[in-house]
Amino acid sequence: QLLMQRSLALIAQHYEIDQAQADRVQARLFNNPSISTEWSMRPASGSFFDVAQPTGQKAVHVEQLVRIGGQRSLAVQAAAQRVKLSEAEYAELAAALRFQL
């Protein structure tokens, strides 16, 4: 019991299981759109930027990633496999440490 609570290797491996589970949850979610803006402003004294409009140039970009043909479900399955792999690595490490003890 103390080995499970105080072994840094086991604690670190347990956090990897938690990370794999969080990755599985994220794989199930849809991607959010990303929005970016560009601003080129002309100073009042002289033309620092050569832009078409007298007050400067502004641009807004909106992007949405769309996954096609089962890519999302395959990503969820791969994340689930990584969770199982992390749990197996944890069990293997715990068995090895018990054997050494």
mmCIF file of C-alpha atoms in Angstrom:
data_model
loop_
_atom_site.group_PDB
_atom_site.id
_atom_site.type_symbol
_atom_site.label_atom_id
_atom_site.label_comp_id
_atom_site.label_asym_id
_atom_site.label_seq_id
_atom_site.Cartn_x
_atom_site.Cartn_y
_atom_site.Cartn_z
ATOM 1 C CA GLN A 1 0.000 0.000 0.000
ATOM 2 C CA LEU A 2 2.834 2.396 0.863
ATOM 3 C CA LEU A 3 4.598 1.461 -2.360
ATOM 4 C CA MET A 4 1.541 2.491 -4.370
ATOM 5 C CA GLN A 5 1.238 5.793 -2.519
ATOM 6 C CA ARG A 6 4.887 6.878 -2.371
ATOM 7 C CA SER A 7 6.485 5.575 -5.553
ATOM 8 C CA LEU A 8 7.130 8.527 -7.847
ATOM 9 C CA ALA A 9 7.267 6.278 -10.893
ATOM 10 C CA LEU A 10 3.805 4.886 -10.140
ATOM 11 C CA ILE A 11 2.394 8.335 -9.458
ATOM 12 C CA ALA A 12 3.798 9.624 -12.754
ATOM 13 C CA GLN A 13 2.417 6.620 -14.630
ATOM 14 C CA HIS A 14 -0.994 7.180 -13.003
ATOM 15 C CA TYR A 15 -0.986 10.767 -14.303
ATOM 16 C CA GLU A 16 -0.253 9.417 -17.783
ATOM 17 C CA ILE A 17 -3.431 7.343 -17.508
ATOM 18 C CA ASP A 18 -5.344 10.499 -16.584
ATOM 19 C CA GLN A 19 -3.801 12.309 -19.550
ATOM 20 C CA ALA A 20 -4.790 9.503 -21.918
ATOM 21 C CA GLN A 21 -8.357 9.636 -20.597
ATOM 22 C CA ALA A 22 -8.451 13.403 -21.132
ATOM 23 C CA ASP A 23 -7.162 12.896 -24.688
ATOM 24 C CA ARG A 24 -10.001 10.408 -25.270
ATOM 25 C CA VAL A 25 -12.550 12.994 -24.126
ATOM 26 C CA GLN A 26 -10.981 15.629 -26.379
ATOM 27 C CA ALA A 27 -11.046 13.280 -29.363
ATOM 28 C CA ARG A 28 -14.819 12.985 -28.983
ATOM 29 C CA LEU A 29 -15.331 16.758 -29.133
ATOM 30 C CA PHE A 30 -15.825 18.754 -32.306
ATOM 31 C CA ASN A 31 -13.161 21.270 -33.310
ATOM 32 C CA ASN A 32 -13.851 24.916 -32.542
ATOM 33 C CA PRO A 33 -13.514 27.538 -35.254
ATOM 34 C CA SER A 34 -10.447 29.739 -35.070
ATOM 35 C CA ILE A 35 -10.653 33.476 -35.629
ATOM 36 C CA SER A 36 -7.688 35.746 -36.282
ATOM 37 C CA THR A 37 -7.369 39.411 -37.162
ATOM 38 C CA GLU A 38 -4.744 41.588 -38.801
ATOM 39 C CA TRP A 39 -4.454 45.317 -38.318
ATOM 40 C CA SER A 40 -2.175 47.652 -40.279
ATOM 41 C CA MET A 41 -2.696 51.168 -39.034
ATOM 42 C CA ARG A 42 -1.227 54.294 -40.568
ATOM 43 C CA PRO A 43 0.197 56.773 -38.094
ATOM 44 C CA ALA A 44 -1.097 60.343 -38.176
ATOM 45 C CA SER A 45 2.304 61.753 -39.147
ATOM 46 C CA GLY A 46 3.266 60.384 -42.558
ATOM 47 C CA SER A 47 2.689 57.057 -44.244
ATOM 48 C CA PHE A 48 4.519 54.356 -42.336
ATOM 49 C CA PHE A 49 2.522 51.578 -44.018
ATOM 50 C CA ASP A 50 1.575 51.670 -47.668
ATOM 51 C CA VAL A 51 -2.050 50.541 -47.482
ATOM 52 C CA ALA A 52 -4.975 51.099 -49.804
ATOM 53 C CA GLN A 53 -7.357 52.737 -47.348
ATOM 54 C CA PRO A 54 -6.537 56.080 -45.766
ATOM 55 C CA THR A 55 -6.997 54.784 -42.209
ATOM 56 C CA GLY A 56 -5.214 51.460 -42.615
ATOM 57 C CA GLN A 57 -6.036 47.896 -43.521
ATOM 58 C CA LYS A 58 -8.019 45.403 -41.450
ATOM 59 C CA ALA A 59 -8.569 41.695 -42.110
ATOM 60 C CA VAL A 60 -10.525 39.029 -40.252
ATOM 61 C CA HIS A 61 -9.971 35.309 -40.882
ATOM 62 C CA VAL A 62 -12.356 32.572 -39.747
ATOM 63 C CA GLU A 63 -11.353 28.918 -40.153
ATOM 64 C CA GLN A 64 -13.234 25.739 -39.302
ATOM 65 C CA LEU A 65 -11.582 22.345 -39.478
ATOM 66 C CA VAL A 66 -13.982 19.710 -40.817
ATOM 67 C CA ARG A 67 -13.095 16.055 -40.407
ATOM 68 C CA ILE A 68 -14.242 13.756 -43.155
ATOM 69 C CA GLY A 69 -15.266 10.140 -43.461
ATOM 70 C CA GLY A 70 -14.876 8.659 -40.012
ATOM 71 C CA GLN A 71 -11.682 10.462 -38.998
ATOM 72 C CA ARG A 72 -13.300 11.521 -35.729
ATOM 73 C CA SER A 73 -14.435 8.013 -34.811
ATOM 74 C CA LEU A 74 -10.993 6.615 -35.651
ATOM 75 C CA ALA A 75 -9.390 9.257 -33.431
ATOM 76 C CA VAL A 76 -11.726 8.245 -30.580
ATOM 77 C CA GLN A 77 -10.812 4.579 -31.057
ATOM 78 C CA ALA A 78 -7.086 5.388 -31.101
ATOM 79 C CA ALA A 79 -7.438 7.439 -27.917
ATOM 80 C CA ALA A 80 -9.273 4.565 -26.226
ATOM 81 C CA GLN A 81 -6.426 2.225 -27.190
ATOM 82 C CA ARG A 82 -3.919 4.674 -25.686
ATOM 83 C CA VAL A 83 -5.891 4.586 -22.415
ATOM 84 C CA LYS A 84 -5.714 0.779 -22.362
ATOM 85 C CA LEU A 85 -1.989 0.908 -23.151
ATOM 86 C CA SER A 86 -1.345 3.383 -20.311
ATOM 87 C CA GLU A 87 -3.265 1.191 -17.878
ATOM 88 C CA ALA A 88 -1.285 -1.867 -18.974
ATOM 89 C CA GLU A 89 2.015 0.020 -18.545
ATOM 90 C CA TYR A 90 0.903 1.057 -15.043
ATOM 91 C CA ALA A 91 0.076 -2.540 -14.113
ATOM 92 C CA GLU A 92 3.406 -3.742 -15.511
ATOM 93 C CA LEU A 93 5.351 -1.108 -13.588
ATOM 94 C CA ALA A 94 3.478 -1.920 -10.368
ATOM 95 C CA ALA A 95 4.216 -5.637 -10.790
ATOM 96 C CA ALA A 96 7.896 -4.951 -11.451
ATOM 97 C CA LEU A 97 8.180 -2.739 -8.364
ATOM 98 C CA ARG A 98 6.434 -5.338 -6.197
ATOM 99 C CA PHE A 99 8.818 -7.996 -7.493
ATOM 100 C CA GLN A 100 11.841 -5.824 -6.666
ATOM 101 C CA LEU A 101 10.461 -5.163 -3.185
#
